[in-house]
PDB file of C-alpha atoms in Angstrom:
ATOM      1  CA  UNK J   1     -54.387 167.643 -68.245  1.00 79.00           C
ATOM      2  CA  UNK J   2     -52.225 166.766 -65.238  1.00 86.00           C
ATOM      3  CA  UNK J   3     -54.618 168.649 -62.960  1.00 86.00           C
ATOM      4  CA  UNK J   4     -57.548 166.542 -64.137  1.00 87.00           C
ATOM      5  CA  UNK J   5     -55.643 163.295 -63.603  1.00 91.00           C
ATOM      6  CA  UNK J   6     -54.578 164.384 -60.113  1.00 89.00           C
ATOM      7  CA  UNK J   7     -58.125 165.441 -59.276  1.00 88.00           C
ATOM      8  CA  UNK J   8     -59.500 162.061 -60.319  1.00 89.00           C
ATOM      9  CA  UNK J   9     -56.966 160.391 -58.042  1.00 90.00           C
ATOM     10  CA  UNK J  10     -57.857 162.637 -55.110  1.00 86.00           C
ATOM     11  CA  UNK J  11     -61.588 162.162 -55.538  1.00 85.00           C
ATOM     12  CA  UNK J  12     -61.371 158.368 -55.824  1.00 92.00           C
ATOM     13  CA  UNK J  13     -58.948 157.982 -52.911  1.00 92.00           C
ATOM     14  CA  UNK J  14     -61.350 158.874 -50.100  1.00 94.00           C
ATOM     15  CA  UNK J  15     -64.225 156.791 -51.439  1.00 95.00           C
ATOM     16  CA  UNK J  16     -61.939 153.814 -52.029  1.00 95.00           C
ATOM     17  CA  UNK J  17     -60.732 153.822 -48.429  1.00 96.00           C
ATOM     18  CA  UNK J  18     -64.253 153.982 -46.998  1.00 95.00           C
ATOM     19  CA  UNK J  19     -65.475 151.266 -49.369  1.00 94.00           C
ATOM     20  CA  UNK J  20     -62.555 149.031 -48.432  1.00 94.00           C
ATOM     21  CA  UNK J  21     -63.348 149.514 -44.749  1.00 94.00           C
ATOM     22  CA  UNK J  22     -66.951 148.578 -45.476  1.00 93.00           C
ATOM     23  CA  UNK J  23     -65.991 145.457 -47.420  1.00 90.00           C
ATOM     24  CA  UNK J  24     -63.568 144.071 -44.830  1.00 91.00           C
ATOM     25  CA  UNK J  25     -65.858 144.788 -41.875  1.00 89.00           C
ATOM     26  CA  UNK J  26     -66.988 141.672 -40.016  1.00 88.00           C
ATOM     27  CA  UNK J  27     -70.320 143.196 -38.976  1.00 89.00           C
ATOM     28  CA  UNK J  28     -73.593 141.574 -40.000  1.00 85.00           C
ATOM     29  CA  UNK J  29     -75.721 144.539 -41.122  1.00 89.00           C
ATOM     30  CA  UNK J  30     -74.920 147.303 -43.622  1.00 91.00           C
ATOM     31  CA  UNK J  31     -75.488 150.006 -40.998  1.00 92.00           C
ATOM     32  CA  UNK J  32     -73.001 148.435 -38.600  1.00 93.00           C
ATOM     33  CA  UNK J  33     -70.511 147.952 -41.424  1.00 93.00           C
ATOM     34  CA  UNK J  34     -70.785 151.636 -42.357  1.00 94.00           C
ATOM     35  CA  UNK J  35     -70.275 152.647 -38.712  1.00 95.00           C
ATOM     36  CA  UNK J  36     -67.230 150.389 -38.480  1.00 94.00           C
ATOM     37  CA  UNK J  37     -65.756 151.747 -41.714  1.00 94.00           C
ATOM     38  CA  UNK J  38     -66.325 155.372 -40.730  1.00 96.00           C
ATOM     39  CA  UNK J  39     -65.092 154.745 -37.201  1.00 95.00           C
ATOM     40  CA  UNK J  40     -61.862 153.202 -38.408  1.00 95.00           C
ATOM     41  CA  UNK J  41     -61.187 155.318 -41.491  1.00 95.00           C
ATOM     42  CA  UNK J  42     -63.218 158.520 -41.194  1.00 95.00           C
ATOM     43  CA  UNK J  43     -60.651 160.473 -39.189  1.00 97.00           C
ATOM     44  CA  UNK J  44     -57.564 159.275 -41.135  1.00 96.00           C
ATOM     45  CA  UNK J  45     -59.280 160.113 -44.442  1.00 96.00           C
ATOM     46  CA  UNK J  46     -60.163 163.570 -43.108  1.00 97.00           C
ATOM     47  CA  UNK J  47     -56.576 164.085 -41.928  1.00 97.00           C
ATOM     48  CA  UNK J  48     -55.282 163.110 -45.360  1.00 95.00           C
ATOM     49  CA  UNK J  49     -57.613 165.570 -47.050  1.00 95.00           C
ATOM     50  CA  UNK J  50     -56.693 168.376 -44.662  1.00 96.00           C
ATOM     51  CA  UNK J  51     -52.962 167.807 -45.090  1.00 96.00           C
ATOM     52  CA  UNK J  52     -53.365 167.866 -48.865  1.00 94.00           C
ATOM     53  CA  UNK J  53     -55.359 171.092 -48.669  1.00 95.00           C
ATOM     54  CA  UNK J  54     -52.674 172.618 -46.432  1.00 96.00           C
ATOM     55  CA  UNK J  55     -50.058 171.607 -48.986  1.00 94.00           C
ATOM     56  CA  UNK J  56     -51.795 173.397 -51.862  1.00 94.00           C
ATOM     57  CA  UNK J  57     -53.283 176.380 -49.996  1.00 95.00           C
ATOM     58  CA  UNK J  58     -49.989 178.252 -50.404  1.00 94.00           C
ATOM     59  CA  UNK J  59     -50.721 178.339 -54.138  1.00 93.00           C
ATOM     60  CA  UNK J  60     -53.886 180.407 -53.630  1.00 92.00           C
ATOM     61  CA  UNK J  61     -51.931 183.650 -53.285  1.00 93.00           C
ATOM     62  CA  UNK J  62     -49.582 183.193 -56.244  1.00 94.00           C
ATOM     63  CA  UNK J  63     -50.235 185.943 -58.821  1.00 94.00           C
ATOM     64  CA  UNK J  64     -50.394 183.547 -61.780  1.00 96.00           C
ATOM     65  CA  UNK J  65     -53.691 182.511 -63.333  1.00 95.00           C
ATOM     66  CA  UNK J  66     -52.568 178.956 -64.095  1.00 93.00           C
ATOM     67  CA  UNK J  67     -51.399 178.314 -60.522  1.00 94.00           C
ATOM     68  CA  UNK J  68     -54.584 179.735 -58.981  1.00 94.00           C
ATOM     69  CA  UNK J  69     -56.667 177.623 -61.373  1.00 93.00           C
ATOM     70  CA  UNK J  70     -54.657 174.561 -60.332  1.00 93.00           C
ATOM     71  CA  UNK J  71     -55.311 175.380 -56.668  1.00 94.00           C
ATOM     72  CA  UNK J  72     -59.042 175.841 -57.219  1.00 94.00           C
ATOM     73  CA  UNK J  73     -59.342 172.586 -59.144  1.00 94.00           C
ATOM     74  CA  UNK J  74     -57.402 170.550 -56.589  1.00 93.00           C
ATOM     75  CA  UNK J  75     -59.161 172.188 -53.633  1.00 95.00           C
ATOM     76  CA  UNK J  76     -62.622 171.536 -55.057  1.00 95.00           C
ATOM     77  CA  UNK J  77     -61.815 167.952 -56.014  1.00 95.00           C
ATOM     78  CA  UNK J  78     -60.515 167.248 -52.502  1.00 95.00           C
ATOM     79  CA  UNK J  79     -63.505 168.913 -50.830  1.00 95.00           C
ATOM     80  CA  UNK J  80     -66.057 167.172 -53.035  1.00 95.00           C
ATOM     81  CA  UNK J  81     -64.229 163.837 -52.831  1.00 95.00           C
ATOM     82  CA  UNK J  82     -64.209 164.079 -49.038  1.00 96.00           C
ATOM     83  CA  UNK J  83     -67.905 164.986 -49.003  1.00 96.00           C
ATOM     84  CA  UNK J  84     -68.734 162.000 -51.187  1.00 96.00           C
ATOM     85  CA  UNK J  85     -66.495 159.647 -49.223  1.00 96.00           C
ATOM     86  CA  UNK J  86     -67.779 160.610 -45.777  1.00 96.00           C
ATOM     87  CA  UNK J  87     -71.421 161.507 -46.458  1.00 96.00           C
ATOM     88  CA  UNK J  88     -72.907 160.267 -49.731  1.00 96.00           C
ATOM     89  CA  UNK J  89     -71.060 156.954 -50.091  1.00 95.00           C
ATOM     90  CA  UNK J  90     -71.872 155.612 -46.593  1.00 95.00           C
ATOM     91  CA  UNK J  91     -75.550 156.416 -47.152  1.00 95.00           C
ATOM     92  CA  UNK J  92     -75.510 154.655 -50.522  1.00 95.00           C
ATOM     93  CA  UNK J  93     -73.710 151.645 -49.071  1.00 92.00           C
ATOM     94  CA  UNK J  94     -76.194 151.274 -46.237  1.00 91.00           C
ATOM     95  CA  UNK J  95     -79.210 151.682 -48.533  1.00 90.00           C
ATOM     96  CA  UNK J  96     -78.282 149.780 -51.682  1.00 88.00           C
ATOM     97  CA  UNK J  97     -75.654 147.186 -50.770  1.00 82.00           C
ATOM     98  CA  UNK J  98     -77.677 145.452 -48.081  1.00 65.00           C
ATOM     99  CA  UNK J  99     -78.092 142.112 -49.851  1.00 51.00           C
ATOM    100  CA  UNK J 100     -74.387 141.499 -50.295  1.00 55.00           C
ATOM    101  CA  UNK J 101     -73.515 141.428 -46.596  1.00 51.00           C
ATOM    102  CA  UNK J 102     -72.649 137.766 -46.189  1.00 55.00           C
ATOM    103  CA  UNK J 103     -70.299 136.782 -43.419  1.00 56.00           C
ATOM    104  CA  UNK J 104     -67.761 134.157 -44.377  1.00 57.00           C
ATOM    105  CA  UNK J 105     -65.939 131.909 -42.014  1.00 60.00           C
ATOM    106  CA  UNK J 106     -62.145 132.363 -41.963  1.00 58.00           C
ATOM    107  CA  UNK J 107     -61.607 129.196 -44.012  1.00 62.00           C
ATOM    108  CA  UNK J 108     -64.035 130.421 -46.709  1.00 58.00           C
ATOM    109  CA  UNK J 109     -62.234 133.724 -47.232  1.00 56.00           C
ATOM    110  CA  UNK J 110     -59.857 134.004 -50.147  1.00 53.00           C
ATOM    111  CA  UNK J 111     -56.236 134.029 -49.073  1.00 52.00           C
ATOM    112  CA  UNK J 112     -56.928 132.923 -45.510  1.00 47.00           C
TER     113      UNK J 112
END
């Protein structure tokens, strides 16, 4: 059960960072917003995924079925979450979220 909860957190993390970068971008078109988000957050998200994989890769050689299953689950959730965050999500954002790109002046933004 803990493995599933951790995997959900890992898979959502990468997509959430890219989406946040897209939302706060000041660019006018969805394509430029995606480029800005990936330019600012693509490498840090990849570094985070790689460091997490390096942290759990030591579990791959443990001769216990439960530990190896944990490693496989976490590894696959990180790899698929990274794939979705860096490939599928930017494409979906640029294709389907085009109408919501409205630039606000600094005084119109909430909390400004």
